[in-house]
mmCIF file of C-alpha atoms in Angstrom:
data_model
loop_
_atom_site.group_PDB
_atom_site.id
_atom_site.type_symbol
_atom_site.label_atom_id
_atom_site.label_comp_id
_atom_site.label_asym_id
_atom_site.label_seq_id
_atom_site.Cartn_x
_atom_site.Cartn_y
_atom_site.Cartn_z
ATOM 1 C CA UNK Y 24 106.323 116.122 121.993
ATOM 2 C CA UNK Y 25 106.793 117.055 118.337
ATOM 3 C CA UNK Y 26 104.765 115.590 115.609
ATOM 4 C CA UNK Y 27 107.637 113.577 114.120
ATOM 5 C CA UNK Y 28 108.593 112.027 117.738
ATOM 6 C CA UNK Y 29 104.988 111.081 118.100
ATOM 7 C CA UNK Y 30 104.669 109.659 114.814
ATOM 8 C CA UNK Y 31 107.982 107.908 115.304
ATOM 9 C CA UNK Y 32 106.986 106.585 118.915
ATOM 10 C CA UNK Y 33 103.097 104.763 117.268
ATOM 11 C CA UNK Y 34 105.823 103.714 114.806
ATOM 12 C CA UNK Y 35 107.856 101.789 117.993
ATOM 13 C CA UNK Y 36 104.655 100.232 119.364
ATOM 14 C CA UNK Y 37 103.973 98.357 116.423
ATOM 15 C CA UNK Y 38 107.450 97.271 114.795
ATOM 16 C CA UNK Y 39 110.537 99.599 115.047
ATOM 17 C CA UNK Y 40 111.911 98.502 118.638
ATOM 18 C CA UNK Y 41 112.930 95.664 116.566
ATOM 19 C CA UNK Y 42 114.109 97.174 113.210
ATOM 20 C CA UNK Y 43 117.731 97.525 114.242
ATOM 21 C CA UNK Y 44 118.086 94.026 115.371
ATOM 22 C CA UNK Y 45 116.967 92.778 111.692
ATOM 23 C CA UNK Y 46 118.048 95.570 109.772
ATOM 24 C CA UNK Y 47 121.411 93.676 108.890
ATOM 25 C CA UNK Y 48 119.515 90.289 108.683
ATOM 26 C CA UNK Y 49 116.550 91.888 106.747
ATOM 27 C CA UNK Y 50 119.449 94.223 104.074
ATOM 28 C CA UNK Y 51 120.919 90.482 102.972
ATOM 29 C CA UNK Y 52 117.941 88.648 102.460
ATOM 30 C CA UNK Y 53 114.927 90.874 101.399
ATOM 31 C CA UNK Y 54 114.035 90.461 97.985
ATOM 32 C CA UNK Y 55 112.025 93.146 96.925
ATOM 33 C CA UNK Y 56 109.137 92.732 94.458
ATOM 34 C CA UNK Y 57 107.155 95.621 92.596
ATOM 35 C CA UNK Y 58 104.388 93.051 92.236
ATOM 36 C CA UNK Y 59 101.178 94.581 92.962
ATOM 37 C CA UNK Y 60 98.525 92.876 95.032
ATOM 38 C CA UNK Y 61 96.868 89.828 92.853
ATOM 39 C CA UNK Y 62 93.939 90.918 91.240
ATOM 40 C CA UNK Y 63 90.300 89.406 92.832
ATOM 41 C CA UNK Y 64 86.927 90.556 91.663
ATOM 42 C CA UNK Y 65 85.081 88.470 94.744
ATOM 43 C CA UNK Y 66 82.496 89.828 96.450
ATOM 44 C CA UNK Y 67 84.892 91.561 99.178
ATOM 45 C CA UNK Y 68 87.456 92.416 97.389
ATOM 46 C CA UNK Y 69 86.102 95.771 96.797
ATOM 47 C CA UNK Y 70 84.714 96.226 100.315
ATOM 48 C CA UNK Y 71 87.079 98.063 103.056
ATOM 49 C CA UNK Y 72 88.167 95.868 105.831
ATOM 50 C CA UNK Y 73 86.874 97.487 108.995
ATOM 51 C CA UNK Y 74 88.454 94.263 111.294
ATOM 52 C CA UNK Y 75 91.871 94.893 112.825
ATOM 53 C CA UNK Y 76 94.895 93.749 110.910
ATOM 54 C CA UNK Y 77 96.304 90.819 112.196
ATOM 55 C CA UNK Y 78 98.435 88.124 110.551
ATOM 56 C CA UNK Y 79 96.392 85.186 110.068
ATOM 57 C CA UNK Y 80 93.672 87.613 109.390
ATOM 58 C CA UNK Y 81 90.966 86.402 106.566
ATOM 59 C CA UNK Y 82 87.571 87.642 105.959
ATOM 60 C CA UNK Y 83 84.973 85.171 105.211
ATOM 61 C CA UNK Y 84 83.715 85.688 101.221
ATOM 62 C CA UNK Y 85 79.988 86.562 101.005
ATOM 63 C CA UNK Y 86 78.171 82.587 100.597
ATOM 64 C CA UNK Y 87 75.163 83.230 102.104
ATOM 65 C CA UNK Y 88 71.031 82.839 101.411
ATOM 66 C CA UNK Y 89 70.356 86.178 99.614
ATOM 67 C CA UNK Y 90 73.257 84.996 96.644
ATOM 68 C CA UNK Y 91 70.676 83.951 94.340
ATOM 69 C CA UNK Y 92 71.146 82.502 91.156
ATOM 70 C CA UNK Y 93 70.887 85.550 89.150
ATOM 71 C CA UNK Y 94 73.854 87.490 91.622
ATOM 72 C CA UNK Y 95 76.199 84.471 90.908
ATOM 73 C CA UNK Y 96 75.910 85.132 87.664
ATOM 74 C CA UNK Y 97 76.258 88.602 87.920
ATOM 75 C CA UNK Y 98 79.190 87.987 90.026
ATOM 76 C CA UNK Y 99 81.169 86.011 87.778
ATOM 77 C CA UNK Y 100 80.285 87.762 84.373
ATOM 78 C CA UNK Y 101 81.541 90.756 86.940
ATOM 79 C CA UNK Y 102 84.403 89.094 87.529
ATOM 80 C CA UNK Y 103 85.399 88.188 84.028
ATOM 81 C CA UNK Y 104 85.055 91.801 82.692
ATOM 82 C CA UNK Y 105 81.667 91.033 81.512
ATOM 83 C CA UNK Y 106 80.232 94.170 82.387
ATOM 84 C CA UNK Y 107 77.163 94.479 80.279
ATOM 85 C CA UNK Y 108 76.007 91.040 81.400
ATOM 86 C CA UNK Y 109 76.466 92.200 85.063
ATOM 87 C CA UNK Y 110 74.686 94.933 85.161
ATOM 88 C CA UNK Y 111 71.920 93.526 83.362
ATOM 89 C CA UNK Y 112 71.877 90.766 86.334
ATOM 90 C CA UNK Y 113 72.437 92.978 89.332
ATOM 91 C CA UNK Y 114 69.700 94.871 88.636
ATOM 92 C CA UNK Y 115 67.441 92.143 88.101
ATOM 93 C CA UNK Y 116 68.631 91.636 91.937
ATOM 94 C CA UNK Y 117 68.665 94.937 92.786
ATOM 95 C CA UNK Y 118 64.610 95.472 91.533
ATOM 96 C CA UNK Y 119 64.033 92.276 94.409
ATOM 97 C CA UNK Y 120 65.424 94.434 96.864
ATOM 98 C CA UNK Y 121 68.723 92.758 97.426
ATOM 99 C CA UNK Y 122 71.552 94.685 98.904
ATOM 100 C CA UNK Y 123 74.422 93.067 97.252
ATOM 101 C CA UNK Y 124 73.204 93.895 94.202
ATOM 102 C CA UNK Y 125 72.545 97.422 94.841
ATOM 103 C CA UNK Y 126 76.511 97.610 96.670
ATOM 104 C CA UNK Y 127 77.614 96.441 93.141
ATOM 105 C CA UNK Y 128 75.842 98.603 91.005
ATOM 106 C CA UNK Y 129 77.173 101.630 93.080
ATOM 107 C CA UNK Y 130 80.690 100.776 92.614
ATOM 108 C CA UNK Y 131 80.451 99.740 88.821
ATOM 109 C CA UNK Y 132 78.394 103.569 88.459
ATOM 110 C CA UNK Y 133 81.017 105.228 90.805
ATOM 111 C CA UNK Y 134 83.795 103.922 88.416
ATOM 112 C CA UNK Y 135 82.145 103.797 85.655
ATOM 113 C CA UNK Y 136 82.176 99.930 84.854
ATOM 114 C CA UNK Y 137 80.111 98.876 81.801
ATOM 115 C CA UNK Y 138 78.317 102.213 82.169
ATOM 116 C CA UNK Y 139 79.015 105.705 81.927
ATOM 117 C CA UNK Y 140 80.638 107.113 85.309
ATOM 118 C CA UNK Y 141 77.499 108.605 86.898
ATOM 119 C CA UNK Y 142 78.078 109.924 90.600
ATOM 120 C CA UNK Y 143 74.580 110.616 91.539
ATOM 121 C CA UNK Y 144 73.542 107.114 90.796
ATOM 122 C CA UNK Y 145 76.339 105.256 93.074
ATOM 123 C CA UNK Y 146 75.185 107.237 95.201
ATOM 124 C CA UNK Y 147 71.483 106.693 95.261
ATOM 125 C CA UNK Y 148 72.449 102.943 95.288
ATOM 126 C CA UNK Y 149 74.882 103.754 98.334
ATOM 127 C CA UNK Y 150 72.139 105.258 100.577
ATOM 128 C CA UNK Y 151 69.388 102.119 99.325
ATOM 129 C CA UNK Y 152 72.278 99.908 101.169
ATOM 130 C CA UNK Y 153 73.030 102.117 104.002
ATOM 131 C CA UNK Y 154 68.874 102.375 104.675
ATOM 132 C CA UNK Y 155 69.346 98.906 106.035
ATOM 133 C CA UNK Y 156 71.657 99.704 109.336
ATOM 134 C CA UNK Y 157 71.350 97.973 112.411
ATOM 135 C CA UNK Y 158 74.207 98.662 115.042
ATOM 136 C CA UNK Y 159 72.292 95.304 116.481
ATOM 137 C CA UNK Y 160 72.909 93.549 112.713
ATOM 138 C CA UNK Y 161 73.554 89.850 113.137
ATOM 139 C CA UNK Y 162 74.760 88.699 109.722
ATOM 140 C CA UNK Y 163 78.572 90.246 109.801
ATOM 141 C CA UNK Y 164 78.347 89.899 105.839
ATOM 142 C CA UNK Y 165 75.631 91.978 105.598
ATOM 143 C CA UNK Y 166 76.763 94.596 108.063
ATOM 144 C CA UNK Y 167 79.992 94.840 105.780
ATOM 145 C CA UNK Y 168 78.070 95.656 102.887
ATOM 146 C CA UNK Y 169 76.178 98.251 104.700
ATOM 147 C CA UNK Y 170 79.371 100.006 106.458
ATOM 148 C CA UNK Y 171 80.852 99.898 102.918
ATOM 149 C CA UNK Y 172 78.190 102.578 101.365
ATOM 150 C CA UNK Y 173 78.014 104.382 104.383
ATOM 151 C CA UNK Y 174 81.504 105.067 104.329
ATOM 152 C CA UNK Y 175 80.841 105.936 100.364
ATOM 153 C CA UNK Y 176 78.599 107.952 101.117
ATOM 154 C CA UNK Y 177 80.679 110.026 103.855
ATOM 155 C CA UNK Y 178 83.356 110.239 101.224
ATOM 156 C CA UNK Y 179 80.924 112.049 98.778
ATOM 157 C CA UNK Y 180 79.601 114.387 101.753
ATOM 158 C CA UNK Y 181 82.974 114.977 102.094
ATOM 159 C CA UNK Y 182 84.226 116.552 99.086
ATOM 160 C CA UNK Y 183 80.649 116.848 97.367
ATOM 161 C CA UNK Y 184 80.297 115.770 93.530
ATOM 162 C CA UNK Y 185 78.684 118.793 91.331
ATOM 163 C CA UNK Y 186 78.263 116.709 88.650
ATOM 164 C CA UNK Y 187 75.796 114.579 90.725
ATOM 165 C CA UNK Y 188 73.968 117.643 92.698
ATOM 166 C CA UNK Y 189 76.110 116.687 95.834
ATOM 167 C CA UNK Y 190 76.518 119.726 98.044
ATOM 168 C CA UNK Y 191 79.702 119.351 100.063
ATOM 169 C CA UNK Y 192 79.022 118.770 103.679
ATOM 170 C CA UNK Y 193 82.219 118.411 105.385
ATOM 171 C CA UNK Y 194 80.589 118.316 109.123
ATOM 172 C CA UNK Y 195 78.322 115.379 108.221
ATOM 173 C CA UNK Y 196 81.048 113.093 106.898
ATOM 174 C CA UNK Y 197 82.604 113.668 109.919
ATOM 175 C CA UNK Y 198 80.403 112.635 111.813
ATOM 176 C CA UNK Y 199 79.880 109.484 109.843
ATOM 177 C CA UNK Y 200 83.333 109.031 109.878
ATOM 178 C CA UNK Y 201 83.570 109.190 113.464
ATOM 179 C CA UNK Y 202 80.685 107.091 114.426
ATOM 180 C CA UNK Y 203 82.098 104.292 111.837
ATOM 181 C CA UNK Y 204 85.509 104.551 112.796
ATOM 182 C CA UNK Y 205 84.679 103.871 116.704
ATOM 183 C CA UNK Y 206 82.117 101.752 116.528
ATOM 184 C CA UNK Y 207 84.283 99.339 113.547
ATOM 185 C CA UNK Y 208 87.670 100.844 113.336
ATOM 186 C CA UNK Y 209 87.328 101.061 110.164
ATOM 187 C CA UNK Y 210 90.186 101.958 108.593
ATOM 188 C CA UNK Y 211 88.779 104.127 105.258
ATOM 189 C CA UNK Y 212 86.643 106.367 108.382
ATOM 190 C CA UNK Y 213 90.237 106.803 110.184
ATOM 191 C CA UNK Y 214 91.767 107.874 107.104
ATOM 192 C CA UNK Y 215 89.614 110.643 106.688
ATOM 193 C CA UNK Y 216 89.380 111.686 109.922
ATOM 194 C CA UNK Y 217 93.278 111.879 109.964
ATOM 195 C CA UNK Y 218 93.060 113.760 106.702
ATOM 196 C CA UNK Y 219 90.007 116.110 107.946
ATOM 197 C CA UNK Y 220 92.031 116.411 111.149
ATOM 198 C CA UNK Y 221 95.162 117.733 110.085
ATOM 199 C CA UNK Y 222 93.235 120.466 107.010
ATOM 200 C CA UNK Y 223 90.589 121.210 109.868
ATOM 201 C CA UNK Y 224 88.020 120.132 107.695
ATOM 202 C CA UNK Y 225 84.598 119.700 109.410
ATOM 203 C CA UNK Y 226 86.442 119.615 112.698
ATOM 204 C CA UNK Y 227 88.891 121.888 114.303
ATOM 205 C CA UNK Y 228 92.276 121.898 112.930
ATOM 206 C CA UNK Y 229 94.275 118.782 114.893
ATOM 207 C CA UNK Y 230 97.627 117.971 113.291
ATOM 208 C CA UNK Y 231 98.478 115.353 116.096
ATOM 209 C CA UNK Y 232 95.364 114.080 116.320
ATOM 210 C CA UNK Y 233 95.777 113.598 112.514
ATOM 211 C CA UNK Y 234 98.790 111.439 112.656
ATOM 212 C CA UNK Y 235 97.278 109.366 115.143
ATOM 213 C CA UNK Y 236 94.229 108.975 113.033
ATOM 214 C CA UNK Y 237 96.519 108.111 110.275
ATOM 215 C CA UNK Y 238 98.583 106.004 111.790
ATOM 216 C CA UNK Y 239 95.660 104.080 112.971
ATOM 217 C CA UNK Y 240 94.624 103.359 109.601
ATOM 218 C CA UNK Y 241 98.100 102.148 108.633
ATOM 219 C CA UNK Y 242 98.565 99.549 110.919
ATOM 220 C CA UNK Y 243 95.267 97.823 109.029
ATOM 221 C CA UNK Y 244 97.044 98.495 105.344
ATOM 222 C CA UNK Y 245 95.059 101.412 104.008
ATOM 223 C CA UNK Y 246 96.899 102.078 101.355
ATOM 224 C CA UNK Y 247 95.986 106.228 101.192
ATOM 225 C CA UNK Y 248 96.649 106.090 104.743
ATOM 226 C CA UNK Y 249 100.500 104.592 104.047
ATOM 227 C CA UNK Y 250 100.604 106.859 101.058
ATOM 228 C CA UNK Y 251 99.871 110.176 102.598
ATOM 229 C CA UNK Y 252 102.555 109.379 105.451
ATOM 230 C CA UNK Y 253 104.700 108.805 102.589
ATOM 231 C CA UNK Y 254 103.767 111.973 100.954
ATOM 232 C CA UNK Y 255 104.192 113.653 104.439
ATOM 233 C CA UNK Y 256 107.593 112.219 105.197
ATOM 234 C CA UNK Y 257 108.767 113.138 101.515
ATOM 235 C CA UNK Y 258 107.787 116.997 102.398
ATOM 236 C CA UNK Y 259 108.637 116.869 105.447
ATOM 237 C CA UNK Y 260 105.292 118.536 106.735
ATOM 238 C CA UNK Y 261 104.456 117.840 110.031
ATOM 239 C CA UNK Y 262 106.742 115.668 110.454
ATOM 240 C CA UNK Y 263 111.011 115.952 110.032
ATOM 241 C CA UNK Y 264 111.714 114.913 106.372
ATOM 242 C CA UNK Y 265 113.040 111.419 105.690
ATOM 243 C CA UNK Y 266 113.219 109.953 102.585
ATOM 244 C CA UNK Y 267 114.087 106.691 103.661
ATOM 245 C CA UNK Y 268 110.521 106.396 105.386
ATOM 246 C CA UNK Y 269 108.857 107.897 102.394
ATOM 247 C CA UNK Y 270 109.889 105.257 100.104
ATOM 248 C CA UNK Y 271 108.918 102.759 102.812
ATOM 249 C CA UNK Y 272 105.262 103.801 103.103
ATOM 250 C CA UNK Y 273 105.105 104.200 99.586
ATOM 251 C CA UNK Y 274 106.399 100.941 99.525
ATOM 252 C CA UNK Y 275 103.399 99.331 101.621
ATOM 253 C CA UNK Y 276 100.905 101.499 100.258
ATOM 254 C CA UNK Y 277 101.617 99.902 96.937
ATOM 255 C CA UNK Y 278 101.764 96.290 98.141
ATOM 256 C CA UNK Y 279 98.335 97.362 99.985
ATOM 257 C CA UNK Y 280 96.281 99.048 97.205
ATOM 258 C CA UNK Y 281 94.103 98.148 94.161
ATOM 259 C CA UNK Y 282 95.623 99.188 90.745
ATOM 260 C CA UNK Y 283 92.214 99.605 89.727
ATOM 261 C CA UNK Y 284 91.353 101.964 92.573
ATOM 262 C CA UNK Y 285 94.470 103.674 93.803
ATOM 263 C CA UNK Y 286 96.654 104.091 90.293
ATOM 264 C CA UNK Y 287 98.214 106.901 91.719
ATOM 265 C CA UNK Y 288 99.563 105.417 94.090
ATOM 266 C CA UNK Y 289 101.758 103.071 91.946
ATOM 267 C CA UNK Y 290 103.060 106.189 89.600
ATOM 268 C CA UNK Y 291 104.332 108.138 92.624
ATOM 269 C CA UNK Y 292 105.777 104.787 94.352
ATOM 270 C CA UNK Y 293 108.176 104.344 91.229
ATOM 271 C CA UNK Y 294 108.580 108.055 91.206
ATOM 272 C CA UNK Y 295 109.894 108.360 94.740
ATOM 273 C CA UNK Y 296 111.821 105.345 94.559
ATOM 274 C CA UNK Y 297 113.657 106.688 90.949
ATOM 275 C CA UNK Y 298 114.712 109.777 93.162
ATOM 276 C CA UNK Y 299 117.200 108.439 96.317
ATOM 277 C CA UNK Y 300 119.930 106.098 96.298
ATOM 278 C CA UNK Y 301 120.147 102.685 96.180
ATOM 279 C CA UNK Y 302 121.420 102.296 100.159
ATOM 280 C CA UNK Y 303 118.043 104.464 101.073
ATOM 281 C CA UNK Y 304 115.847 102.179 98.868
ATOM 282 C CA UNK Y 305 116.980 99.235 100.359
ATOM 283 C CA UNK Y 306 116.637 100.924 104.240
ATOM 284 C CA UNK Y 307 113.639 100.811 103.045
ATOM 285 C CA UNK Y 308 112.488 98.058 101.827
ATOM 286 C CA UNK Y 309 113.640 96.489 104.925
ATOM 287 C CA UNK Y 310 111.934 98.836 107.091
ATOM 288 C CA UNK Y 311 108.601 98.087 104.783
ATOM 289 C CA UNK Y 312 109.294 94.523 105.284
ATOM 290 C CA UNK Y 313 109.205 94.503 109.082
ATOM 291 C CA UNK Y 314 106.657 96.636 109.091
ATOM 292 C CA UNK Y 315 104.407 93.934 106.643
ATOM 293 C CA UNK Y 316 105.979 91.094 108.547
ATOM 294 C CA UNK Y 317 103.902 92.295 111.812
ATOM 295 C CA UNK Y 318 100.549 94.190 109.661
ATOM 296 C CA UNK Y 319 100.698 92.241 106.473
ATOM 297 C CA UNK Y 320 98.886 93.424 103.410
ATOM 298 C CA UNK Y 321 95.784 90.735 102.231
ATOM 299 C CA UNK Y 322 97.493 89.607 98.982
ATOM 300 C CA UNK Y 323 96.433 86.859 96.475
ATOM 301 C CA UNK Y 324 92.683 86.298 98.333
ATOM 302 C CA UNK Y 325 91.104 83.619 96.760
ATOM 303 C CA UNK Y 326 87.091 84.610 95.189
ATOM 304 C CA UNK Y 327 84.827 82.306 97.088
ATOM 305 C CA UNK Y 328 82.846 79.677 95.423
ATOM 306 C CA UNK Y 329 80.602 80.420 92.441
#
């Protein structure tokens, strides 16, 4: 079987057996919108979702003993752009030994929020969270925090950071990967495998093993997942070019990502889109639409209780 039937048949299981009975249904009514996903600074809205997608799916926000005073406040000066205050608090948190705190202060140095973008820091904060794994963990909260920075911390073994003294180490974030994304299906772990798979980085070279990988992390919304299908389709490597299904994944990839995290993402979606037709943009915006009707993107999550 080639690589585009296979893609295209993991495309049947989850939706298209039913895309031409609602295409002509789906062309009159959908209303497109560029919106992207509403903006939440809670505790998980950074975190990856390692839980299958379903459509009532919600996570449960983080409201549990070890959010002491000081992390609420960190937390919402955090989530009203006060950086400087945050910090300040989180590491108040972080010197008790709490684990949220130190999960927060490795994303803020990883982007460089309030402070200078320092790799080698996140990362030091990463592996004081990821010290704390127990397959046997209890406290599902805490266990997200903890597959979080391991998965960070793959992603740095993965493509190494020379600014930070990181040594590339493409056969260990594999292995993380691969131990993360079948013990949690975590969708950030498939990703890269699907990535690592098809380059035959760390692993031996797998195109179709790829796809399924990346197809995998799709059907849970992983927006560089949807986007590097799109990118895929679009160059018709690997798979038969389509345009049509380019625009579509770029299409959920943008309703699934984080401006703040994936800008990219939203600069080639309007990109791709400028460049067909108007009857292959709206193929597929229907096609995106069934697609989101059956895996829909987490939009508009409300920030748990202060």
């Amino acid at each position: 079987m080639s690589n585009t039937r296979a893609v295209e048949a993991l495309e049947r299981d989850g939706t298209w057996a039913v895309v031409r009975l609602l295409l002509a249904a789906i062309l009159v009514s959908v209303g497109f919108t560029a919106s992207a996903r509403a903006a939440d600074d809670g505790p998980l809205a950074e975190f990856y979702s390692y839980l299958p997608a379903a459509p009532e799916l919600r996570l449960p926000e983080i409201s549990i003993p070890f959010w002491t005073d000081d992390l609420k406040k960190a937390k919402r000066a955090y989530r009203n752009g006060n950086y400087d205050r945050a910090i300040k608090l989180f590491r108040r948190s972080s010197d008790d030994g709490n684990i949220v705190a130190d999960w927060y202060l490795g994303h803020m140095y990883r982007q460089g929020r309030g402070v200078p973008r320092d790799d080698a820091t996140a990362y030091s904060y990463y592996n004081r969270v990821a010290d704390h794994y127990d397959p046997d963990e209890d406290d599902q909260n805490r266990l997200r925090i903890i597959v979080d920075s391991m998965i960070r911390i793959a992603d740095y073994q993965r493509t190494g950071a020379a600014n930070a003294g990181i040594k590339a180490d493409p056969q260990a974030a594999a292995r993380s990967y691969m131990k993360i994304a079948t013990a949690y299906g975590h969708p950030a772990a498939q990703y890269a495998l699907g990535v690592m798979s098809i380059k035959g980085q760390g692993m031996k070279k797998n195109p179709q093993q790829g796809l399924k990988w990346l197809m995998a992390s799709a059907r849970k919304r992983h927006a560089p997942a949807e986007a590097y299908l799109g990118e895929l389709y679009w160059e018709g490597k690997l798979v038969r070019g389509d345009r049509t299904r380019a625009v579509m994944w770029y299409i959920l990839a943008r309703q699934s990502a984080r401006p703040e995290e994936n800008p990219e993402i939203f600069d080639r979606a309007l990109q791709l889109e400028s460049n067909v037709g108007q009857d292959e943009r709206i193929e597929a915006e229907a096609r995106a639409k069934v697609w989101d009707d059956q895996y829909p993107a987490k939009r508009g999550r409300s920030a748990s209780n202060d």
